Amino acid sequence: MSAAAIEVRKVTKYFGDFPALRGVTFSASRGAVLALLGRNGAGKTTLLEILAGLSQPSGGEVRVGDSGQRLKSQVGYLGHGSWLYEDLSAEENLAFFGRLYRVDDLPQKIDRWLRETSLERFRDSRVSEFSRGMRQRLAVARAFLHDPSVLLLDEPWTALDDRAIEFLSDRILKAREEGKTVIVCSHQLREALQIADEVAVLERGKTAYQGAVDAELRARPEGLYERLS
């Protein structure tokens, strides 16, 4: 069995004639947190959508998790869209996704994630009444609900207050302790590198850097860009 939970080899993605990804290659170790960084338009979201099975590459190879299992059951994805239904309550949204993913002990797991995301007292409130931060917390609960082995988180700290940011960072580290593999795509360099074991940087659709996150990078995150030169 490979030590890598995610392997990307020479992946390309075209939108018409535009190459969003141009031969991206990197891997993420099992049980590690990898920070996927890069400027706007670098191809980060496009790559995460391919890893989540939401989009197909134009070329190259991708392996996520164990090939013998359904991709959907292995991956928890948090993207720019919340994937929440406005007219359903918080509990109804989680129940819908739980049935879709065939989650065992679903009522207990819904209770757990509403509690962990501090939404327990809003369980019967419709999502249309939620603030942006509350929607993001519910989307986090949705991504973790089915206990995936791989978590793909695109800008997960967006719209969260300091307390919620701390909760999510702690939850990502706990997921790593449980042996899960996490890719965190973020513009928040310091938050991402504080919890990451590995880092990959995309520039204009190409892999510009991949390496381990060491104490020097955690203390001085801006030093990452010096390593690109």
Coordinates of N, CA and C in Angstrom, one line a residue:
M1 N 0.8 -1.2 0.0 CA 0.0 0.0 0.0 C 0.9 1.2 0.0
S2 N 0.5 2.2 -0.8 CA 1.3 3.4 -0.9 C 1.2 4.2 0.4
A3 N 2.3 4.9 0.7 CA 2.3 5.8 1.8 C 1.5 7.1 1.6
A4 N 1.2 7.3 0.3 CA 0.5 8.5 -0.1 C -1.0 8.2 -0.1
A5 N -1.8 9.1 0.5 CA -3.3 8.9 0.4 C -3.8 9.6 -0.9
I6 N -3.1 10.6 -1.4 CA -3.5 11.3 -2.6 C -2.3 11.4 -3.5
E7 N -2.5 11.0 -4.7 CA -1.4 11.2 -5.7 C -1.9 11.8 -6.9
V8 N -1.2 12.9 -7.4 CA -1.6 13.6 -8.6 C -0.4 13.6 -9.5
R9 N -0.6 13.1 -10.7 CA 0.5 13.0 -11.6 C 0.2 13.6 -13.0
K10 N 0.9 14.7 -13.3 CA 0.9 15.4 -14.6 C -0.6 15.7 -15.0
V11 N -1.3 16.3 -14.0 CA -2.7 16.6 -14.2 C -2.9 17.9 -15.0
T12 N -3.7 17.8 -16.0 CA -4.1 19.0 -16.8 C -5.6 19.2 -16.8
K13 N -6.0 20.4 -16.9 CA -7.4 20.7 -17.0 C -7.6 21.9 -17.9
Y14 N -8.4 21.7 -19.0 CA -8.7 22.8 -19.9 C -10.1 23.2 -19.8
F15 N -10.4 24.5 -19.8 CA -11.7 25.1 -20.0 C -11.7 25.8 -21.3
G16 N -12.2 25.1 -22.3 CA -12.0 25.6 -23.7 C -10.6 25.5 -24.1
D17 N -10.0 26.6 -24.4 CA -8.6 26.6 -24.8 C -7.7 27.1 -23.6
F18 N -8.3 27.4 -22.5 CA -7.6 27.9 -21.3 C -7.1 26.7 -20.4
P19 N -5.8 26.7 -20.2 CA -5.2 25.6 -19.3 C -5.2 26.0 -17.8
A20 N -6.3 25.6 -17.1 CA -6.3 25.9 -15.7 C -5.3 25.2 -14.9
L21 N -5.0 23.9 -15.3 CA -3.9 23.1 -14.7 C -3.0 22.7 -15.8
R22 N -1.7 22.8 -15.5 CA -0.7 22.4 -16.6 C 0.3 21.5 -16.0
G23 N -0.1 20.2 -15.9 CA 0.9 19.2 -15.5 C 1.2 19.2 -14.0
V24 N 0.2 19.4 -13.2 CA 0.4 19.4 -11.7 C 0.7 18.0 -11.2
T25 N 1.8 18.0 -10.4 CA 2.2 16.7 -9.8 C 2.5 17.0 -8.3
F26 N 1.9 16.2 -7.4 CA 2.2 16.3 -6.0 C 1.5 15.1 -5.3
S27 N 1.9 14.9 -4.0 CA 1.2 13.8 -3.3 C 1.0 14.3 -1.8
A28 N 0.1 13.7 -1.2 CA -0.2 14.0 0.3 C -0.1 12.7 1.0
S29 N 0.7 12.7 2.1 CA 0.9 11.5 2.9 C -0.3 11.1 3.7
R30 N -0.5 9.8 3.9 CA -1.6 9.3 4.8 C -1.4 9.9 6.2
G31 N -2.6 10.3 6.7 CA -2.5 10.9 8.1 C -1.8 12.2 8.2
A32 N -1.7 13.0 7.1 CA -1.0 14.3 7.2 C -2.0 15.4 6.8
V33 N -1.7 16.6 7.2 CA -2.4 17.8 6.7 C -1.5 18.5 5.7
L34 N -2.0 18.7 4.5 CA -1.2 19.4 3.5 C -1.9 20.7 3.2
A35 N -1.1 21.8 3.3 CA -1.6 23.1 2.9 C -1.4 23.3 1.4
L36 N -2.4 23.6 0.7 CA -2.4 23.8 -0.8 C -2.5 25.3 -1.0
L37 N -1.5 26.0 -1.4 CA -1.4 27.4 -1.4 C -1.2 27.9 -2.8
G38 N -1.4 29.2 -3.0 CA -1.2 29.9 -4.3 C -2.1 31.1 -4.4
R39 N -1.8 31.9 -5.4 CA -2.6 33.1 -5.6 C -3.9 32.8 -6.3
N40 N -4.8 33.8 -6.3 CA -6.0 33.6 -7.0 C -5.7 33.3 -8.5
G41 N -6.5 32.3 -9.0 CA -6.3 31.8 -10.4 C -5.2 30.8 -10.6
A42 N -4.6 30.4 -9.5 CA -3.4 29.4 -9.6 C -3.9 28.0 -9.9
G43 N -5.2 27.7 -9.7 CA -5.8 26.4 -10.0 C -6.1 25.6 -8.8
K44 N -6.1 26.2 -7.6 CA -6.3 25.4 -6.4 C -7.7 24.8 -6.3
T45 N -8.7 25.6 -6.5 CA -10.1 25.1 -6.5 C -10.4 24.1 -7.6
T46 N -9.9 24.4 -8.8 CA -10.0 23.4 -9.8 C -9.5 22.0 -9.5
L47 N -8.3 22.1 -8.9 CA -7.6 20.8 -8.4 C -8.4 20.1 -7.4
L48 N -8.9 20.8 -6.4 CA -9.7 20.2 -5.3 C -11.0 19.6 -5.8
E49 N -11.6 20.3 -6.8 CA -12.9 19.7 -7.4 C -12.6 18.4 -8.1
I50 N -11.4 18.3 -8.8 CA -11.0 17.0 -9.4 C -10.8 16.0 -8.3
L51 N -10.1 16.3 -7.3 CA -9.8 15.3 -6.2 C -11.1 14.9 -5.6
A52 N -12.1 15.7 -5.5 CA -13.4 15.4 -4.9 C -14.3 14.6 -5.8
G53 N -13.9 14.5 -7.1 CA -14.7 13.7 -8.1 C -15.8 14.6 -8.7
L54 N -15.7 15.9 -8.5 CA -16.7 16.8 -9.0 C -16.4 17.2 -10.5
S55 N -15.2 17.0 -10.9 CA -14.7 17.4 -12.2 C -13.7 16.4 -12.7
Q56 N -13.6 16.2 -14.0 CA -12.7 15.2 -14.5 C -11.5 16.0 -15.1
P57 N -10.2 15.5 -14.9 CA -9.1 16.1 -15.5 C -9.1 15.9 -17.0
S58 N -8.5 16.8 -17.7 CA -8.3 16.7 -19.2 C -7.2 15.7 -19.5
G59 N -6.3 15.5 -18.6 CA -5.2 14.5 -18.7 C -4.5 14.3 -17.4
G60 N -3.6 13.3 -17.4 CA -2.9 12.9 -16.2 C -3.6 11.9 -15.3
E61 N -3.1 11.6 -14.1 CA -3.6 10.6 -13.3 C -3.9 11.1 -11.9
V62 N -5.0 10.7 -11.2 CA -5.3 11.1 -9.9 C -5.7 9.8 -9.1
R63 N -5.2 9.7 -7.9 CA -5.6 8.6 -7.0 C -5.9 9.2 -5.6
V64 N -7.1 9.0 -5.1 CA -7.6 9.5 -3.8 C -8.0 8.3 -3.0
G65 N -7.4 8.1 -1.8 CA -7.8 7.1 -0.9 C -7.6 5.7 -1.4
D66 N -8.4 4.8 -1.0 CA -8.3 3.4 -1.5 C -9.2 3.2 -2.7
S67 N -8.6 2.7 -3.7 CA -9.3 2.6 -5.0 C -10.5 1.6 -5.0
G68 N -10.4 0.7 -4.0 CA -11.5 -0.3 -3.9 C -12.8 0.2 -3.3
Q69 N -12.8 1.4 -2.8 CA -14.0 2.0 -2.1 C -14.5 3.1 -3.0
R70 N -15.8 3.4 -2.8 CA -16.5 4.5 -3.5 C -15.8 5.8 -3.1
L71 N -15.5 6.6 -4.1 CA -14.9 7.9 -3.8 C -15.7 8.7 -2.9
K72 N -17.0 8.8 -3.1 CA -17.9 9.6 -2.4 C -17.9 9.3 -0.9
S73 N -17.8 8.0 -0.5 CA -17.8 7.6 0.9 C -16.5 8.0 1.6
Q74 N -15.4 8.2 0.8 CA -14.1 8.4 1.4 C -13.8 9.9 1.6
V75 N -14.5 10.7 0.9 CA -14.1 12.2 0.8 C -15.1 13.0 1.5
G76 N -14.6 14.0 2.3 CA -15.5 15.1 2.8 C -15.0 16.3 2.1
Y77 N -15.9 17.1 1.5 CA -15.5 18.2 0.7 C -16.2 19.5 1.2
L78 N -15.4 20.5 1.4 CA -16.0 21.8 1.8 C -15.5 22.8 0.7
G79 N -16.4 23.2 -0.1 CA -16.0 24.1 -1.2 C -16.5 25.5 -1.0
H80 N -16.4 26.3 -2.1 CA -16.9 27.7 -2.0 C -18.4 27.8 -1.8
G81 N -19.1 26.9 -2.4 CA -20.5 26.8 -2.1 C -20.8 25.9 -0.9
S82 N -21.8 26.2 -0.2 CA -22.1 25.5 1.1 C -22.8 24.1 0.9
W83 N -23.4 24.0 -0.3 CA -24.2 22.7 -0.6 C -25.3 22.5 0.4
L84 N -25.8 23.6 0.9 CA -26.9 23.5 1.9 C -28.2 24.0 1.2
Y85 N -29.3 23.4 1.7 CA -30.6 23.8 1.1 C -31.3 24.8 2.0
E86 N -31.6 26.0 1.4 CA -32.0 27.2 2.1 C -33.3 26.9 2.9
D87 N -34.2 26.1 2.3 CA -35.6 26.0 2.9 C -35.6 24.8 3.9
L88 N -34.5 24.1 4.1 CA -34.4 23.1 5.1 C -33.8 23.6 6.4
S89 N -34.1 23.0 7.5 CA -33.4 23.4 8.8 C -32.0 22.8 8.8
A90 N -31.3 23.2 9.8 CA -29.9 22.6 10.0 C -30.0 21.1 10.2
E91 N -30.9 20.7 11.0 CA -31.0 19.2 11.2 C -31.5 18.5 9.9
E92 N -32.4 19.1 9.2 CA -32.9 18.5 8.0 C -31.8 18.4 6.9
N93 N -30.9 19.4 6.8 CA -29.8 19.4 5.9 C -28.9 18.2 6.2
L94 N -28.5 18.1 7.5 CA -27.6 17.0 7.9 C -28.2 15.7 7.7
A95 N -29.5 15.6 7.9 CA -30.2 14.3 7.7 C -30.2 13.9 6.3
F96 N -30.4 14.9 5.4 CA -30.4 14.6 4.0 C -29.1 14.1 3.5
F97 N -28.0 14.8 3.9 CA -26.7 14.3 3.5 C -26.3 13.0 4.2
G98 N -26.7 12.8 5.4 CA -26.4 11.6 6.1 C -27.0 10.4 5.4
R99 N -28.3 10.6 4.9 CA -28.9 9.4 4.2 C -28.2 9.2 2.8
L100 N -27.8 10.3 2.2 CA -27.1 10.2 0.9 C -25.8 9.4 1.1
Y101 N -25.1 9.6 2.2 CA -23.9 8.9 2.4 C -24.0 7.7 3.3
R102 N -25.3 7.3 3.5 CA -25.6 6.0 4.3 C -24.9 6.0 5.6
V103 N -25.0 7.1 6.4 CA -24.4 7.2 7.7 C -25.1 6.3 8.7
D104 N -24.3 5.5 9.4 CA -24.9 4.7 10.5 C -25.1 5.6 11.7
D105 N -26.1 5.3 12.6 CA -26.3 6.0 13.8 C -26.5 7.5 13.5
L106 N -27.3 7.8 12.4 CA -27.4 9.2 11.9 C -27.9 10.2 13.0
P107 N -29.0 9.9 13.7 CA -29.4 10.9 14.7 C -28.4 11.3 15.7
Q108 N -27.6 10.3 16.2 CA -26.5 10.6 17.2 C -25.4 11.4 16.5
K109 N -25.1 11.2 15.3 CA -24.0 11.9 14.6 C -24.5 13.4 14.3
I110 N -25.8 13.5 14.0 CA -26.3 14.9 13.8 C -26.2 15.7 15.1
D111 N -26.6 15.0 16.2 CA -26.6 15.7 17.5 C -25.1 16.1 17.8
R112 N -24.2 15.2 17.5 CA -22.8 15.5 17.8 C -22.3 16.7 17.0
W113 N -22.5 16.7 15.7 CA -22.0 17.8 14.9 C -22.7 19.1 15.1
L114 N -24.0 19.1 15.4 CA -24.6 20.4 15.7 C -24.0 20.9 17.0
R115 N -23.7 20.0 18.0 CA -23.1 20.5 19.2 C -21.7 21.0 19.0
E116 N -20.9 20.3 18.2 CA -19.5 20.6 18.0 C -19.4 21.9 17.2
T117 N -20.3 22.2 16.4 CA -20.3 23.5 15.6 C -21.1 24.6 16.3
S118 N -21.6 24.4 17.5 CA -22.3 25.4 18.3 C -23.6 25.8 17.6
L119 N -24.3 24.8 16.9 CA -25.5 25.1 16.2 C -26.7 24.3 16.8
E120 N -26.5 23.8 18.0 CA -27.5 22.9 18.6 C -28.8 23.6 18.8
R121 N -28.8 24.9 19.2 CA -30.0 25.6 19.5 C -30.7 26.1 18.3
F122 N -30.0 26.0 17.1 CA -30.5 26.4 15.8 C -30.9 25.2 14.9
R123 N -31.0 24.0 15.5 CA -31.2 22.8 14.8 C -32.5 22.9 13.9
D124 N -33.6 23.6 14.4 CA -34.8 23.6 13.7 C -35.0 24.9 12.9
S125 N -34.0 25.7 12.9 CA -34.0 27.0 12.1 C -33.6 26.7 10.7
R126 N -34.3 27.4 9.7 CA -34.0 27.3 8.3 C -32.7 27.9 8.0
V127 N -32.0 27.3 7.1 CA -30.7 27.9 6.7 C -30.8 29.3 6.1
S128 N -31.9 29.6 5.5 CA -32.1 30.9 4.9 C -32.1 32.0 6.0
E129 N -32.2 31.6 7.2 CA -32.2 32.6 8.3 C -30.8 32.7 8.9
F130 N -29.8 31.9 8.5 CA -28.5 31.8 9.0 C -27.6 33.0 8.5
S131 N -26.7 33.4 9.4 CA -25.6 34.3 8.9 C -24.6 33.5 8.1
R132 N -23.7 34.2 7.5 CA -22.7 33.6 6.6 C -21.8 32.6 7.5
G133 N -21.4 33.1 8.7 CA -20.6 32.3 9.6 C -21.3 31.0 10.0
M134 N -22.6 31.1 10.3 CA -23.4 29.9 10.7 C -23.5 28.9 9.6
R135 N -23.7 29.4 8.3 CA -23.7 28.5 7.2 C -22.4 27.8 7.0
Q136 N -21.3 28.5 7.2 CA -20.0 27.9 7.1 C -19.8 26.8 8.1
R137 N -20.3 27.0 9.4 CA -20.2 26.0 10.4 C -21.0 24.8 10.1
L138 N -22.2 25.0 9.5 CA -23.1 23.9 9.2 C -22.4 23.1 8.0
A139 N -21.8 23.8 7.1 CA -21.1 23.2 6.0 C -20.0 22.3 6.5
V140 N -19.3 22.8 7.5 CA -18.2 22.0 8.1 C -18.8 20.7 8.7
A141 N -19.9 20.8 9.4 CA -20.6 19.7 10.0 C -21.0 18.7 8.9
R142 N -21.5 19.2 7.7 CA -21.8 18.3 6.6 C -20.6 17.6 6.1
A143 N -19.4 18.3 6.0 CA -18.2 17.7 5.4 C -17.7 16.5 6.3
F144 N -17.9 16.7 7.6 CA -17.3 15.7 8.6 C -18.3 14.6 8.9
L145 N -19.6 14.8 8.6 CA -20.6 14.0 9.1 C -20.4 12.5 8.9
H146 N -20.0 12.1 7.7 CA -19.9 10.7 7.3 C -18.5 10.1 7.6
D147 N -17.7 10.8 8.4 CA -16.4 10.2 8.9 C -15.5 9.8 7.7
P148 N -15.3 10.7 6.8 CA -14.4 10.4 5.6 C -13.0 10.2 6.0
S149 N -12.2 9.4 5.2 CA -10.8 9.3 5.4 C -10.0 10.4 4.8
V150 N -10.6 11.1 3.9 CA -9.9 12.2 3.2 C -10.8 13.4 3.3
L151 N -10.2 14.6 3.7 CA -11.0 15.8 3.8 C -10.3 16.9 2.9
L152 N -11.1 17.5 2.1 CA -10.7 18.5 1.1 C -11.4 19.8 1.5
L153 N -10.7 20.7 2.0 CA -11.3 21.9 2.6 C -10.8 23.2 1.8
D154 N -11.7 23.8 1.1 CA -11.3 25.0 0.3 C -11.7 26.3 1.1
E155 N -10.7 27.0 1.5 CA -11.0 28.2 2.3 C -11.9 28.0 3.5
P156 N -11.5 27.0 4.3 CA -12.5 26.6 5.4 C -12.7 27.6 6.5
W157 N -11.8 28.6 6.7 CA -11.9 29.6 7.7 C -12.7 30.8 7.3
T158 N -13.2 30.8 6.0 CA -13.9 32.0 5.5 C -15.2 32.2 6.4
A159 N -15.4 33.5 6.8 CA -16.6 33.9 7.5 C -16.7 33.4 8.9
L160 N -15.6 32.8 9.4 CA -15.7 32.3 10.8 C -15.1 33.3 11.8
D161 N -15.7 33.4 13.0 CA -15.1 34.3 14.0 C -13.9 33.5 14.6
D162 N -13.2 34.2 15.5 CA -12.0 33.7 16.1 C -12.2 32.3 16.8
R163 N -13.3 32.3 17.5 CA -13.7 31.0 18.3 C -13.9 29.9 17.3
A164 N -14.6 30.1 16.2 CA -14.9 29.1 15.2 C -13.6 28.7 14.5
I165 N -12.7 29.7 14.2 CA -11.5 29.4 13.6 C -10.7 28.4 14.4
E166 N -10.6 28.7 15.7 CA -9.9 27.8 16.6 C -10.5 26.4 16.7
F167 N -11.8 26.4 16.7 CA -12.5 25.1 16.7 C -12.1 24.3 15.5
L168 N -12.2 24.9 14.3 CA -12.0 24.2 13.1 C -10.5 23.7 13.0
S169 N -9.6 24.6 13.4 CA -8.2 24.2 13.4 C -7.9 23.0 14.3
D170 N -8.5 23.1 15.5 CA -8.4 21.9 16.4 C -9.0 20.7 15.8
R171 N -10.1 20.8 15.1 CA -10.8 19.7 14.5 C -10.0 19.1 13.4
I172 N -9.3 19.9 12.6 CA -8.5 19.4 11.6 C -7.3 18.6 12.2
L173 N -6.7 19.1 13.3 CA -5.6 18.4 13.9 C -6.1 17.1 14.5
K174 N -7.3 17.1 15.1 CA -7.9 15.8 15.6 C -8.1 14.8 14.5
A175 N -8.6 15.3 13.3 CA -8.7 14.4 12.2 C -7.4 13.8 11.8
R176 N -6.3 14.5 11.9 CA -5.0 14.0 11.6 C -4.7 12.9 12.6
E177 N -4.9 13.2 13.9 CA -4.7 12.2 14.9 C -5.4 10.9 14.7
E178 N -6.6 11.0 14.0 CA -7.4 9.8 13.7 C -7.0 9.1 12.5
G179 N -5.9 9.6 11.9 CA -5.3 9.0 10.7 C -5.9 9.4 9.4
K180 N -6.7 10.5 9.4 CA -7.3 11.1 8.2 C -6.3 11.9 7.5
T181 N -6.4 12.1 6.2 CA -5.6 12.9 5.3 C -6.4 14.2 5.0
V182 N -5.8 15.3 5.2 CA -6.5 16.6 5.0 C -5.7 17.5 4.1
I183 N -6.4 18.0 3.1 CA -5.8 19.1 2.2 C -6.6 20.4 2.5
V184 N -5.9 21.4 2.9 CA -6.5 22.7 3.3 C -6.0 23.7 2.3
C185 N -6.9 24.2 1.5 CA -6.6 25.3 0.5 C -7.0 26.6 1.1
S186 N -6.0 27.5 1.3 CA -6.4 28.8 2.0 C -5.5 29.9 1.5
H187 N -6.1 31.2 1.6 CA -5.3 32.4 1.5 C -4.6 32.8 2.8
Q188 N -5.1 32.1 3.9 CA -4.6 32.5 5.2 C -3.4 31.7 5.5
L189 N -2.3 32.2 5.1 CA -1.0 31.5 5.1 C -0.6 31.0 6.5
R190 N -0.7 31.9 7.5 CA -0.3 31.6 8.8 C -1.1 30.5 9.4
E191 N -2.5 30.6 9.3 CA -3.4 29.6 9.9 C -3.1 28.2 9.2
A192 N -2.9 28.2 7.9 CA -2.7 27.0 7.2 C -1.4 26.3 7.6
L193 N -0.3 27.1 7.7 CA 1.0 26.5 8.0 C 1.1 26.1 9.5
Q194 N 0.3 26.7 10.3 CA 0.4 26.3 11.7 C -0.1 24.9 12.0
I195 N -1.0 24.4 11.1 CA -1.5 23.0 11.3 C -1.1 22.0 10.3
A196 N -0.3 22.5 9.3 CA 0.1 21.6 8.2 C 1.4 20.9 8.5
D197 N 1.5 19.6 7.9 CA 2.7 18.9 7.9 C 3.5 19.0 6.6
E198 N 2.7 19.3 5.6 CA 3.3 19.4 4.2 C 2.7 20.6 3.5
V199 N 3.4 21.1 2.5 CA 2.8 22.2 1.8 C 3.1 22.0 0.3
A200 N 2.1 22.4 -0.5 CA 2.3 22.5 -2.0 C 1.8 23.8 -2.5
V201 N 2.6 24.4 -3.4 CA 2.2 25.7 -3.9 C 2.0 25.6 -5.4
L202 N 0.9 26.2 -5.9 CA 0.6 26.2 -7.3 C 0.8 27.6 -7.8
E203 N 1.4 27.7 -9.0 CA 1.5 29.0 -9.7 C 1.1 28.8 -11.1
R204 N 0.1 29.6 -11.6 CA -0.3 29.5 -12.9 C -0.6 28.1 -13.4
G205 N -1.2 27.3 -12.6 CA -1.6 25.9 -13.0 C -0.5 24.9 -12.9
K206 N 0.7 25.3 -12.3 CA 1.8 24.3 -12.2 C 2.2 24.2 -10.7
T207 N 2.8 23.1 -10.4 CA 3.4 22.9 -9.1 C 4.7 23.7 -9.0
A208 N 4.7 24.7 -8.1 CA 5.9 25.5 -7.9 C 6.8 25.0 -6.8
Y209 N 6.2 24.3 -5.8 CA 6.9 23.9 -4.7 C 6.1 22.8 -3.9
Q210 N 6.8 21.8 -3.4 CA 6.3 20.9 -2.4 C 7.3 20.5 -1.4
G211 N 7.0 20.5 -0.2 CA 7.9 20.1 0.9 C 7.3 20.0 2.2
A212 N 8.1 19.7 3.2 CA 7.6 19.6 4.6 C 7.5 20.9 5.2
V213 N 6.6 21.1 6.2 CA 6.4 22.3 6.9 C 7.3 22.1 8.2
D214 N 8.3 23.0 8.3 CA 9.2 22.9 9.5 C 8.9 24.0 10.5
A215 N 9.7 24.0 11.6 CA 9.5 25.0 12.6 C 9.8 26.4 12.1
E216 N 10.7 26.5 11.2 CA 11.0 27.8 10.6 C 9.9 28.4 9.8
L217 N 9.2 27.6 9.1 CA 8.0 28.0 8.3 C 6.9 28.4 9.2
R218 N 6.7 27.6 10.3 CA 5.6 28.0 11.2 C 5.8 29.3 11.9
A219 N 7.1 29.5 12.2 CA 7.4 30.8 12.9 C 7.4 32.0 12.0
R220 N 7.7 31.7 10.7 CA 7.8 32.8 9.7 C 7.3 32.3 8.4
P221 N 5.9 32.3 8.3 CA 5.2 31.8 7.1 C 5.6 32.4 5.8
E222 N 5.9 33.8 5.9 CA 6.2 34.5 4.7 C 7.5 34.0 4.0
G223 N 8.3 33.2 4.8 CA 9.5 32.6 4.2 C 9.3 31.6 3.2
L224 N 8.0 31.1 3.1 CA 7.7 30.1 2.1 C 8.0 30.6 0.7
Y225 N 7.6 31.9 0.4 CA 7.8 32.5 -0.9 C 9.2 32.7 -1.3
E226 N 10.1 32.8 -0.2 CA 11.5 32.9 -0.5 C 12.1 31.6 -1.1
R227 N 11.4 30.5 -0.7 CA 11.8 29.2 -1.1 C 11.4 28.9 -2.5
L228 N 10.5 29.7 -3.1 CA 10.1 29.5 -4.4 C 11.1 30.1 -5.4
S229 N 11.9 31.0 -5.0 CA 12.8 31.7 -5.9 C 14.1 30.8 -6.2

